[in-house]
Amino acid sequence: MSALLTVENLDVRFGPRRGGAGAAPVHAVRDVSFSVAAGECLALVGESGSGKSTVARALLGLAGAGARTSARTLRVDGRDVTGFGAREWRSVRGRVVGLVAQDALVSLDPLRRIGAEIAEPMRLHGTAERSRIGARVVELLRRVGVPDPEARATQYPHELSGGLRQRALIASALAAGPRLLIADEPTTALDVTVQAQILDLLATAKEDGTGLLLISHDLGVVARIADRTAVLRRGEVVETGPTPALLAAPRHPYSRALVAASVLRSPPRAPKRTGTVLEVDAVSLSYGARTAVREVSFTLRAGETVGLVGESGSGKSTVARLATGLLRPHSGTVRLDGEPWSELPERLRRPRRARIQLIHQDPYSAFDPRFTVSRIIAEGIPRHEDRAARTRELLGLVGLGPEHLHRRPDQLSGGQRQRVAIARALAPSPGVLVCDEPVSALDASVRAQVLDLLDDVQQRLGTALLFVSHDLSVIRRISDRVLVMKDAEVVEEGTAEEVFDAPRHPYTKSLLAAALTAGTDAAPPGVPTRPGTPPAAAARPR
Amino acid sequence: MSVMRRWAVPVVRRLGSGVLVLWGAATVSFLVLHLVPGDVVDTVLGPSTAATPELRERIRADYGLGDPLPVQYLRQLAGLLTGDLGRSYQQGLPVGDVLAGQIGPTVELALAATVLALLIAFVAAVATAGRGRAARAVASGLELLAVSVPSYWLGILAFTFLSYRFRLLPAAGDQGPAALVLPALTLALPIGGVLARVVRQELDEALARPFALTVRARGATERTVLLRHTLRHAALPVATLSGWVVGSLLGGAVLTETVFARPGLGRVLVTAVTSKDIPVVTALVLLSAAAFVVVNLLVDLAYLVIDPRLRTEGAGV
């Protein structure tokens, strides 16, 4: 196979050239070499900040203003692009190399119709006659599996579901018939069943002879589609190899850590304390004609974790908000500590609000950006306590030191921010922590640490957790009992072992099946399952 | 949701709130007239007029001052609904006649200034968005100058040079389009300066958003990215500022019309305020309120045209 893309010794630097004022130059990509052949998929994996997206943009000559790119060889479809000027680069973009950028919602122009977005590459490169463009758009939408393509072409991105939006973005990248497709995190933020469909679509493009450069932090996705994988760490490729071999026997310590972190291990659990802290009894809520939550019931005991899993729009976040008393159910009741909760007026609820605390997916937007860590945490500490001492105690509890006290949210990493959010939630010594997708925005290794932390906190303090997530592997890792939600209803409930190892409801089965085809839940081949667990619990669906 | 319904609902809702605003303005002007200490007749006449007893009696009868207040109030509202704005007793004319010949020149001036301001704003912003630091510094400095310089001074400067010294353009009057150029430019410059800054900031922000990367990755030139994609994003804050623009135009018209000796509502307002011709002032207040209502309605519709995300019922706005 001839190489469609050959990269040798690619370097990308940002910042002042030399001795300039301000920040020191950042060497974002160092000495990176790889190649992609027609019909082949190469995956670039690494954690956030490792330079994956910068590599992708450099391949299009779009590394950004202030970026300095150099390479010994940069060949795209037989052309040496190292000396390319603006006009030559434009003839490559879209026509030879297509880009599926991260997150279709923001990567499509929100003010233009899907059809216009897909037509644009054809107009720019003149690959279709003007009169034929409309038909070509419909044809492309049909090719990427969008139902009712004529109608969809006239809609705007926000009117489509996440999966259809992603398909439309892929269609626009394919529109001018590029030979190489760069897909940057194409399945992140999608539900598992949709993830599987998008991966199938990319696999089809690959079979048609398109070269595919896949950028992902998700090893499950990579295992499913990539022929070869390159592991990127701080801008450097530390290891390249055939995907199955690399995932089964990573040689570099960083690859090993990455593979290990992608498998979430449950530590042995201490027996649970009894005593019900939260009782949700047949709560329902509808918005107009749409039912968001229908007759959902469950109880949460002290020291226990109940996992609430479902796809987006299933109503799981609404249940979390009903439990915290941020929404009032139209029927049914919520009781906290055995006393009425949901039917109380807010004035009576307020003194007891400290008992139930909420952790968001994105602590960055939940924090006041001008507050320091110490102020963020101290705000939640009851007045009569010694705030300074308690703040330090809480920081220690979540594994941060006093050096973090005076930082502001933008001076912390994603994982540190989520630790601060946990400390803030624990400040008033709550009996219940409601966690809404708390690890969804985190890298695998950080995600594992935060889950360990929540476990540890629970063991020490006996806090009950209501844990909401779309991610089956996370739910399995953290939960004692699991509720599966679909279309506003709980369709299955049971212990984590029952639900994951012997699902009864067809929807749960399809969810688990999709997770393993998408690979997000399956351990990469060859990785030993967690040691010391009984065979029944270790048998992951595969 | 049908297209008709999608547009009819917001239009009707906003028309309703517009009527409420106008009603409020009429009510406030009625209350002010009657709550100001002193005889209503004196207030209506203004301080400098020595009125005959017959005229005083006529005012009393016109306003129905013998009737209870609610009756007077309803009569005034009814009058407004039929287009009766009252009578200026200082000029001995119905207010409608006082304003009639003046609305045209002011609307002409305001429209010309709006078009010019938008032109200045978008040309300056598009030419400098996403460019190097030097071009932006120059543009930004010029805009700041345009915003900071008092418009009447700019006007005086303009006609001193362009009209008297070089005799390029007429300095006063309203004969023909040439006479409109200087006043419109004077009025437009500060507004254009502010809008240019807003448009450029929005353009820069849009250029940095992920969708702009997608467009560039399709092989588009920077100009295509700007003109076909981000310009529409930049139109949103301009629509938001329209209320402020109308206010600036009304305020600016007073100065511009005076400096350039143009007929128009601004001059009428100055005269009426100076001589305390209360019926004329009241009518102008109502007229400004109506202008704001109409412009805001148009702006809200413009939002829906520009941003499809706002068209969904219950979302946004």
Coordinates of C-alpha atoms in Angstrom, one line a residue, chain A:
Chain A
M1 CA 0.0 0.0 0.0
S2 CA 1.3 3.4 -0.9
A3 CA 1.2 6.0 1.9
L4 CA -1.5 8.7 1.6
L5 CA 0.1 10.7 4.3
T6 CA 3.7 10.6 5.4
V7 CA 4.8 12.7 8.4
E8 CA 8.5 12.7 9.4
N9 CA 9.8 14.8 12.3
L10 CA 6.9 17.1 12.6
D11 CA 7.4 20.0 15.1
V12 CA 4.9 22.6 16.2
R13 CA 5.9 25.5 18.5
F14 CA 3.7 28.3 19.8
G15 CA 4.7 31.6 21.4
P16 CA 7.5 34.1 20.9
R17 CA 10.3 33.1 18.6
R18 CA 13.1 34.0 20.8
G19 CA 13.6 36.3 23.8
G20 CA 10.2 37.9 23.2
A21 CA 8.2 39.3 26.1
G22 CA 5.6 37.2 27.8
A23 CA 5.3 33.4 28.0
A24 CA 8.1 31.1 27.0
P25 CA 7.5 29.3 23.7
V26 CA 5.6 26.1 23.9
H27 CA 6.8 23.1 22.1
A28 CA 3.5 21.4 21.4
V29 CA 4.5 18.7 19.0
R30 CA 8.0 17.2 18.9
D31 CA 9.6 15.1 16.3
V32 CA 6.4 13.2 15.4
S33 CA 6.5 10.7 12.6
F34 CA 3.8 8.4 11.2
S35 CA 2.1 7.5 8.0
V36 CA -1.4 6.5 6.8
A37 CA -2.1 4.3 3.8
A38 CA -5.3 4.3 1.7
G39 CA -7.9 2.2 3.4
E40 CA -6.0 2.2 6.6
C41 CA -6.9 3.7 10.0
L42 CA -4.2 5.1 12.2
A43 CA -5.2 6.2 15.7
L44 CA -3.5 8.9 17.6
V45 CA -4.2 8.4 21.3
G46 CA -3.2 10.4 24.3
E47 CA -4.7 12.5 27.1
S48 CA -5.9 16.0 26.8
G49 CA -3.0 18.4 26.2
S50 CA -0.9 15.7 24.5
G51 CA -1.0 17.5 21.2
K52 CA -3.3 15.2 19.2
S53 CA -5.5 18.0 17.9
T54 CA -2.5 20.2 17.1
V55 CA -1.0 17.4 14.9
A56 CA -4.4 17.2 13.1
R57 CA -4.5 20.9 12.4
A58 CA -0.8 21.0 11.4
L59 CA -1.7 18.4 8.7
L60 CA -4.1 21.0 7.2
G61 CA -1.7 23.9 7.6
L62 CA -4.1 25.2 10.2
A63 CA -2.0 25.0 13.4
G64 CA -3.1 28.5 14.2
A65 CA -1.8 32.0 14.4
G66 CA 1.5 32.1 16.1
A67 CA 2.2 28.5 15.4
R68 CA 5.5 27.6 13.8
T69 CA 5.4 24.2 12.0
S70 CA 8.3 22.4 10.6
A71 CA 8.8 18.9 9.3
R72 CA 11.5 16.9 7.5
T73 CA 8.8 15.3 5.3
L74 CA 5.1 16.1 5.1
R75 CA 3.6 14.4 2.1
V76 CA -0.1 14.4 1.4
D77 CA -1.3 12.2 -1.4
G78 CA 2.0 12.4 -3.1
R79 CA 2.5 16.1 -2.8
D80 CA 5.1 17.7 -0.6
V81 CA 3.3 20.3 1.4
T82 CA 6.2 21.6 3.5
G83 CA 6.6 24.7 1.3
F84 CA 3.0 25.3 0.6
G85 CA 1.6 28.8 0.5
A86 CA -2.0 29.8 1.4
R87 CA -3.5 29.1 -2.0
E88 CA -1.9 25.6 -2.3
W89 CA -3.0 24.7 1.2
R90 CA -6.6 25.6 0.3
S91 CA -6.5 23.2 -2.6
V92 CA -5.6 20.4 -0.1
R93 CA -8.1 21.3 2.6
G94 CA -11.4 19.6 2.0
R95 CA -10.4 18.3 -1.4
V96 CA -7.5 15.9 -0.4
V97 CA -7.9 15.9 3.4
G98 CA -11.2 16.2 5.1
L99 CA -11.6 17.2 8.7
V100 CA -14.3 16.0 11.1
A101 CA -13.6 18.4 14.0
Q102 CA -14.5 17.8 17.6
D103 CA -18.1 18.2 18.8
A104 CA -20.5 18.6 15.8
L105 CA -22.7 21.1 17.7
V106 CA -20.0 23.8 17.7
S107 CA -18.1 22.6 14.6
L108 CA -21.0 23.3 12.2
D109 CA -22.0 26.9 11.7
P110 CA -25.1 27.3 13.9
L111 CA -26.7 29.9 11.7
R112 CA -26.6 27.9 8.4
R113 CA -28.6 25.0 7.2
I114 CA -27.1 21.5 7.1
G115 CA -27.4 21.4 3.3
A116 CA -25.4 24.7 2.9
E117 CA -22.7 23.3 5.2
I118 CA -22.4 20.1 3.2
A119 CA -22.5 22.0 -0.1
E120 CA -19.7 24.3 0.8
P121 CA -16.7 22.1 0.0
M122 CA -18.2 21.2 -3.3
R123 CA -18.7 24.9 -4.2
L124 CA -15.2 25.8 -3.0
H125 CA -13.5 23.1 -5.0
G126 CA -16.0 23.0 -7.9
T127 CA -16.2 19.2 -7.6
A128 CA -19.9 19.2 -8.6
E129 CA -21.8 21.3 -11.1
R130 CA -23.8 24.0 -9.4
S131 CA -27.1 22.5 -10.6
R132 CA -26.1 19.1 -9.2
I133 CA -25.0 20.2 -5.8
G134 CA -28.5 19.9 -4.2
A135 CA -28.8 16.3 -5.4
R136 CA -25.2 15.6 -4.2
V137 CA -26.0 16.9 -0.7
V138 CA -29.0 14.5 -0.4
E139 CA -26.9 11.7 -1.8
L140 CA -24.2 12.4 0.8
L141 CA -26.6 12.6 3.7
R142 CA -28.1 9.2 2.5
R143 CA -24.6 7.8 2.3
V144 CA -23.9 8.7 5.9
G145 CA -27.1 7.1 7.0
V146 CA -29.3 10.2 7.7
P147 CA -33.0 9.2 7.3
D148 CA -35.2 11.6 5.3
P149 CA -32.2 13.5 3.8
E150 CA -34.2 16.0 1.7
A151 CA -35.9 17.4 4.9
R152 CA -32.7 17.2 7.0
A153 CA -30.8 19.3 4.5
T154 CA -33.1 22.2 5.2
Q155 CA -32.7 22.0 9.0
Y156 CA -30.2 23.8 11.2
P157 CA -27.6 21.9 13.4
H158 CA -29.5 22.6 16.7
E159 CA -32.6 20.9 15.3
L160 CA -30.7 17.6 14.8
S161 CA -29.9 15.0 17.4
G162 CA -26.2 14.5 18.4
G163 CA -25.9 11.4 16.2
L164 CA -27.4 13.0 13.1
R165 CA -25.3 16.2 13.6
Q166 CA -22.2 14.0 13.7
R167 CA -23.3 12.3 10.5
A168 CA -23.9 15.7 8.8
L169 CA -20.4 16.8 9.9
I170 CA -18.9 13.7 8.4
A171 CA -20.9 14.2 5.2
S172 CA -19.6 17.7 4.9
A173 CA -16.0 16.4 5.4
L174 CA -16.6 13.8 2.7
A175 CA -18.4 16.2 0.3
A176 CA -15.4 17.1 -2.0
G177 CA -14.2 13.5 -2.0
P178 CA -11.0 13.7 0.1
R179 CA -8.7 10.7 0.1
L180 CA -7.8 11.2 3.8
L181 CA -10.2 11.8 6.6
I182 CA -9.1 13.2 9.9
A183 CA -11.7 12.5 12.7
D184 CA -11.0 14.3 15.9
E185 CA -12.9 12.6 18.8
P186 CA -15.8 11.7 16.5
T187 CA -17.7 9.7 19.1
T188 CA -17.0 11.7 22.3
A189 CA -20.2 13.1 23.9
L190 CA -22.4 10.6 22.0
D191 CA -24.5 7.9 23.5
V192 CA -23.1 4.3 23.3
T193 CA -25.6 3.1 20.7
V194 CA -24.9 6.2 18.5
Q195 CA -21.2 5.8 19.0
A196 CA -21.4 2.3 17.6
Q197 CA -23.3 3.6 14.5
I198 CA -20.8 6.4 13.9
L199 CA -17.9 4.0 14.1
D200 CA -19.6 1.7 11.6
L201 CA -19.9 4.7 9.3
L202 CA -16.2 5.5 9.6
A203 CA -15.4 1.9 9.0
T204 CA -17.4 1.9 5.8
A205 CA -15.5 5.0 4.6
K206 CA -12.3 3.1 5.4
E207 CA -13.4 0.1 3.4
D208 CA -14.1 2.4 0.5
G209 CA -10.4 3.2 0.4
T210 CA -10.3 6.4 2.4
G211 CA -7.4 6.8 4.7
L212 CA -8.5 7.5 8.3
L213 CA -6.6 9.4 11.0
L214 CA -8.6 8.9 14.1
I215 CA -7.9 11.0 17.2
S216 CA -9.2 9.7 20.4
H217 CA -8.7 9.4 24.1
D218 CA -10.9 6.4 24.2
L219 CA -9.0 3.1 23.8
G220 CA -12.3 1.2 23.4
V221 CA -13.1 3.2 20.2
V222 CA -9.5 2.8 19.0
A223 CA -9.6 -1.0 19.5
R224 CA -12.7 -1.2 17.4
I225 CA -11.6 0.6 14.3
A226 CA -7.8 1.4 14.2
D227 CA -5.4 -0.8 12.3
R228 CA -2.4 0.9 13.9
T229 CA -2.1 3.2 16.9
A230 CA 0.4 5.9 17.9
V231 CA 0.5 6.9 21.5
L232 CA 1.2 10.6 22.0
R233 CA 2.5 12.1 25.2
R234 CA 3.4 15.7 25.7
G235 CA 3.7 16.2 21.9
E236 CA 5.9 13.1 21.4
V237 CA 5.0 9.7 20.0
V238 CA 6.2 7.3 22.6
E239 CA 5.0 4.1 20.9
T240 CA 3.5 3.0 17.6
G241 CA 2.3 -0.4 16.6
P242 CA -0.6 -2.6 15.4
T243 CA -3.5 -1.8 17.6
P244 CA -4.2 -5.3 19.0
A245 CA -0.6 -5.8 19.9
L246 CA -0.1 -2.4 21.4
L247 CA -3.2 -2.6 23.6
A248 CA -2.4 -6.2 24.6
A249 CA 1.2 -5.6 25.4
P250 CA 2.1 -1.9 25.6
R251 CA 5.9 -1.4 25.9
H252 CA 6.2 2.1 27.0
P253 CA 5.3 2.9 30.6
Y254 CA 3.0 5.7 29.6
S255 CA 1.1 3.4 27.2
R256 CA 0.8 0.8 30.0
A257 CA -0.6 3.4 32.3
L258 CA -3.0 4.6 29.7
V259 CA -4.3 1.0 29.0
A260 CA -4.5 0.3 32.7
A261 CA -6.5 3.5 33.4
S262 CA -9.0 2.6 30.7
V263 CA -10.1 -0.4 32.7
L264 CA -11.9 0.7 35.8
R265 CA -11.4 -1.7 38.7
S266 CA -13.8 -1.8 41.7
P267 CA -12.0 -2.1 45.0
P268 CA -13.4 -4.6 47.5
R269 CA -16.3 -2.9 49.2
A270 CA -16.9 -2.9 53.0
P271 CA -20.4 -4.0 54.0
K272 CA -22.9 -1.2 53.8
R273 CA -24.4 0.6 56.7
T274 CA -28.2 0.5 57.0
G275 CA -30.6 3.4 57.4
T276 CA -32.4 5.0 54.5
V277 CA -31.4 8.6 53.7
L278 CA -33.3 9.2 50.5
E279 CA -36.6 7.8 49.4
V280 CA -37.9 8.6 46.0
D281 CA -41.5 7.4 45.6
A282 CA -43.2 7.3 42.2
V283 CA -42.1 10.8 41.2
S284 CA -43.3 12.2 37.8
L285 CA -42.6 15.4 36.0
S286 CA -43.6 16.6 32.6
Y287 CA -42.9 19.7 30.5
G288 CA -46.0 20.4 28.6
A289 CA -46.9 17.3 26.6
R290 CA -43.5 15.7 27.1
T291 CA -43.0 13.5 30.1
A292 CA -39.5 13.9 31.5
V293 CA -39.8 11.5 34.4
R294 CA -42.5 8.9 34.9
E295 CA -43.2 7.2 38.2
V296 CA -39.5 6.7 39.3
S297 CA -39.0 5.1 42.7
F298 CA -35.8 4.1 44.5
T299 CA -34.3 4.3 47.9
L300 CA -30.7 5.3 48.9
R301 CA -29.2 4.0 52.1
A302 CA -26.3 5.5 54.0
G303 CA -22.9 4.5 52.6
E304 CA -24.5 3.1 49.4
T305 CA -24.1 4.2 45.8
V306 CA -27.0 4.0 43.4
G307 CA -26.0 4.4 39.8
L308 CA -28.5 6.0 37.4
V309 CA -27.6 5.2 33.8
G310 CA -29.3 6.0 30.5
E311 CA -28.8 7.9 27.2
S312 CA -29.2 11.6 26.8
G313 CA -32.8 12.7 27.2
S314 CA -33.7 9.6 29.2
G315 CA -34.6 11.8 32.2
K316 CA -31.7 10.8 34.5
S317 CA -30.5 14.4 35.2
T318 CA -34.1 15.4 35.9
V319 CA -34.3 12.7 38.5
A320 CA -31.1 14.1 40.1
R321 CA -32.7 17.5 40.2
L322 CA -35.9 16.2 41.7
A323 CA -33.9 14.4 44.4
T324 CA -32.0 17.6 45.3
G325 CA -35.3 19.5 45.5
L326 CA -34.3 21.8 42.6
L327 CA -37.4 20.7 40.8
R328 CA -40.8 19.8 42.3
P329 CA -42.4 16.6 41.1
H330 CA -45.9 16.9 39.7
S331 CA -46.8 13.7 41.5
G332 CA -45.0 11.4 43.9
T333 CA -42.8 12.4 46.8
V334 CA -39.1 12.5 47.9
R335 CA -38.3 12.0 51.5
L336 CA -34.9 13.0 53.0
D337 CA -33.7 11.5 56.2
G338 CA -37.2 10.0 56.7
E339 CA -38.8 13.4 56.6
P340 CA -40.8 15.2 53.9
W341 CA -38.7 16.9 51.3
S342 CA -40.1 17.4 47.9
E343 CA -43.5 18.9 49.1
L344 CA -42.0 21.4 51.5
P345 CA -41.8 25.1 50.5
E346 CA -38.3 26.2 49.8
R347 CA -38.2 28.3 53.0
L348 CA -38.5 25.1 55.1
R349 CA -36.2 23.2 52.9
R350 CA -33.3 25.6 53.0
P351 CA -32.1 24.8 56.5
R352 CA -31.8 21.1 55.5
R353 CA -30.2 21.8 52.1
A354 CA -26.8 21.1 53.6
R355 CA -27.8 17.4 53.9
I356 CA -27.9 16.8 50.1
Q357 CA -25.2 18.3 47.9
L358 CA -24.7 18.3 44.1
I359 CA -21.6 17.8 42.0
H360 CA -21.8 18.9 38.4
Q361 CA -20.2 17.6 35.2
D362 CA -18.3 20.8 34.7
P363 CA -17.1 22.4 37.9
Y364 CA -15.4 25.1 35.9
S365 CA -18.7 26.7 35.0
A366 CA -20.2 26.0 38.5
F367 CA -17.5 28.0 40.3
D368 CA -17.2 31.7 40.5
P369 CA -14.1 32.3 38.4
R370 CA -12.9 35.1 40.7
F371 CA -13.1 33.0 43.9
T372 CA -10.0 31.3 45.3
V373 CA -10.2 27.6 46.2
S374 CA -10.3 28.5 49.9
R375 CA -13.2 30.8 49.4
I376 CA -15.1 28.3 47.2
I377 CA -14.8 25.6 49.9
A378 CA -15.3 27.9 52.9
E379 CA -18.6 29.1 51.4
G380 CA -20.1 25.7 52.1
I381 CA -18.9 25.4 55.7
P382 CA -21.4 26.2 58.4
R383 CA -20.7 29.4 60.2
H384 CA -20.0 28.0 63.7
E385 CA -17.1 25.9 62.5
D386 CA -13.5 27.0 62.2
R387 CA -13.5 27.7 58.5
A388 CA -9.7 27.8 58.0
A389 CA -9.1 24.5 59.7
R390 CA -12.0 22.8 58.1
T391 CA -11.0 24.0 54.6
R392 CA -7.6 22.5 55.0
E393 CA -9.1 19.3 56.4
L394 CA -11.4 19.0 53.4
L395 CA -8.6 19.8 50.9
G396 CA -6.6 17.0 52.5
L397 CA -9.6 14.7 52.2
V398 CA -9.7 15.2 48.5
G399 CA -6.0 14.8 48.1
L400 CA -5.0 18.5 47.6
G401 CA -2.5 20.5 49.6
P402 CA -2.5 23.9 51.2
E403 CA -0.6 25.2 48.2
H404 CA -3.9 25.0 46.3
L405 CA -5.8 27.3 48.7
H406 CA -5.1 30.5 46.9
R407 CA -5.5 29.3 43.3
R408 CA -8.4 30.3 41.2
P409 CA -10.4 27.7 39.1
D410 CA -8.5 28.6 35.9
Q411 CA -5.2 27.8 37.6
L412 CA -6.3 24.2 38.3
S413 CA -6.4 21.1 36.1
G414 CA -9.7 19.4 35.3
G415 CA -9.1 16.7 37.8
Q416 CA -8.1 19.2 40.5
R417 CA -11.2 21.2 39.8
Q418 CA -13.4 18.2 40.3
R419 CA -11.6 17.5 43.6
V420 CA -12.4 21.0 44.7
A421 CA -16.0 20.5 43.7
I422 CA -16.1 17.4 45.8
A423 CA -14.5 19.2 48.8
R424 CA -17.0 22.0 48.3
A425 CA -19.9 19.5 48.3
L426 CA -18.6 17.7 51.4
A427 CA -18.1 21.0 53.3
P428 CA -21.5 21.0 55.1
S429 CA -21.1 17.3 55.9
P430 CA -24.0 16.1 53.7
G431 CA -25.7 12.7 54.1
V432 CA -26.2 12.4 50.3
L433 CA -24.0 13.5 47.4
V434 CA -25.8 13.7 44.0
C435 CA -23.2 13.4 41.3
D436 CA -24.3 14.4 37.8
E437 CA -21.8 13.0 35.2
P438 CA -18.9 14.0 37.5
V439 CA -16.2 12.3 35.5
S440 CA -17.5 12.6 31.9
A441 CA -15.2 15.5 31.0
L442 CA -12.1 13.9 32.5
D443 CA -9.3 11.9 30.9
A444 CA -9.2 8.2 31.7
S445 CA -6.4 8.3 34.3
V446 CA -7.9 11.3 36.1
R447 CA -11.4 9.7 35.9
A448 CA -10.1 6.6 37.7
Q449 CA -8.5 8.8 40.4
V450 CA -11.7 10.8 41.0
L451 CA -13.8 7.6 41.2
D452 CA -11.3 6.2 43.7
L453 CA -11.6 9.4 45.7
L454 CA -15.4 9.2 45.8
D455 CA -15.1 5.6 46.9
D456 CA -12.6 6.6 49.6
V457 CA -14.8 9.5 50.8
Q458 CA -17.7 7.2 51.0
Q459 CA -15.8 4.6 53.0
R460 CA -14.6 7.1 55.5
L461 CA -17.7 9.3 55.9
G462 CA -20.5 6.9 55.1
T463 CA -22.0 9.4 52.5
A464 CA -24.7 8.0 50.2
L465 CA -24.1 8.6 46.5
L466 CA -26.6 9.0 43.7
F467 CA -24.4 8.8 40.7
V468 CA -25.8 9.8 37.3
S469 CA -23.8 8.8 34.1
H470 CA -24.2 7.8 30.5
D471 CA -21.0 5.8 30.8
L472 CA -21.7 2.1 31.6
S473 CA -18.2 1.3 32.7
V474 CA -18.2 4.2 35.2
I475 CA -21.6 3.1 36.6
R476 CA -20.4 -0.4 36.9
R477 CA -17.2 0.7 38.6
I478 CA -18.9 2.9 41.3
S479 CA -22.4 1.5 41.9
D480 CA -23.8 -1.0 44.4
R481 CA -27.2 -0.8 42.8
V482 CA -28.1 0.3 39.3
L483 CA -31.2 1.9 37.7
V484 CA -31.4 1.9 33.9
M485 CA -33.6 4.7 32.5
K486 CA -35.1 4.9 29.1
D487 CA -37.7 7.4 27.9
A488 CA -38.4 8.9 31.3
E489 CA -38.9 5.5 33.0
V490 CA -36.8 3.1 35.0
V491 CA -36.7 -0.1 32.9
E492 CA -34.4 -2.2 35.0
E493 CA -33.2 -2.1 38.5
G494 CA -30.8 -4.4 40.4
T495 CA -27.4 -4.8 41.9
A496 CA -24.5 -3.9 39.6
E497 CA -23.7 -7.6 39.1
E498 CA -27.3 -8.5 38.2
V499 CA -27.7 -5.6 35.7
F500 CA -24.4 -6.0 34.0
D501 CA -23.9 -9.7 34.0
A502 CA -27.5 -10.8 33.6
P503 CA -29.5 -8.0 32.1
R504 CA -33.2 -8.8 31.8
H505 CA -34.7 -5.8 29.9
P506 CA -34.1 -5.8 26.1
Y507 CA -33.0 -2.1 26.3
T508 CA -30.3 -2.9 28.9
K509 CA -29.1 -5.7 26.7
S510 CA -28.9 -3.5 23.7
L511 CA -27.1 -0.8 25.7
L512 CA -24.5 -3.3 26.8
A513 CA -24.2 -4.8 23.4
A514 CA -23.7 -1.3 21.9
A515 CA -21.1 -0.6 24.6
L516 CA -19.0 -3.5 23.5
T517 CA -19.3 -2.9 19.8
A518 CA -18.3 0.7 20.4
G519 CA -15.7 -0.8 22.8
T520 CA -16.2 1.8 25.5
D521 CA -17.0 -0.8 28.1
A522 CA -14.9 -3.7 27.0
A523 CA -11.5 -4.1 28.3
P524 CA -9.0 -3.9 25.5
P525 CA -7.9 -7.4 24.5
G526 CA -5.2 -9.0 26.6
V527 CA -5.6 -6.7 29.6
P528 CA -6.0 -8.9 32.6
T529 CA -9.3 -8.4 34.5
R530 CA -8.9 -7.1 38.0
P531 CA -7.1 -9.5 40.2
G532 CA -8.6 -11.2 43.2
T533 CA -12.2 -11.0 42.1
P534 CA -14.4 -14.0 41.9
P535 CA -14.8 -15.2 38.3
A536 CA -18.5 -14.3 38.1
A537 CA -17.8 -10.6 38.9
A538 CA -14.7 -10.5 36.6
A539 CA -16.6 -11.8 33.6
R540 CA -17.2 -8.6 31.8
P541 CA -19.4 -8.6 28.8
R542 CA -17.2 -8.8 25.9

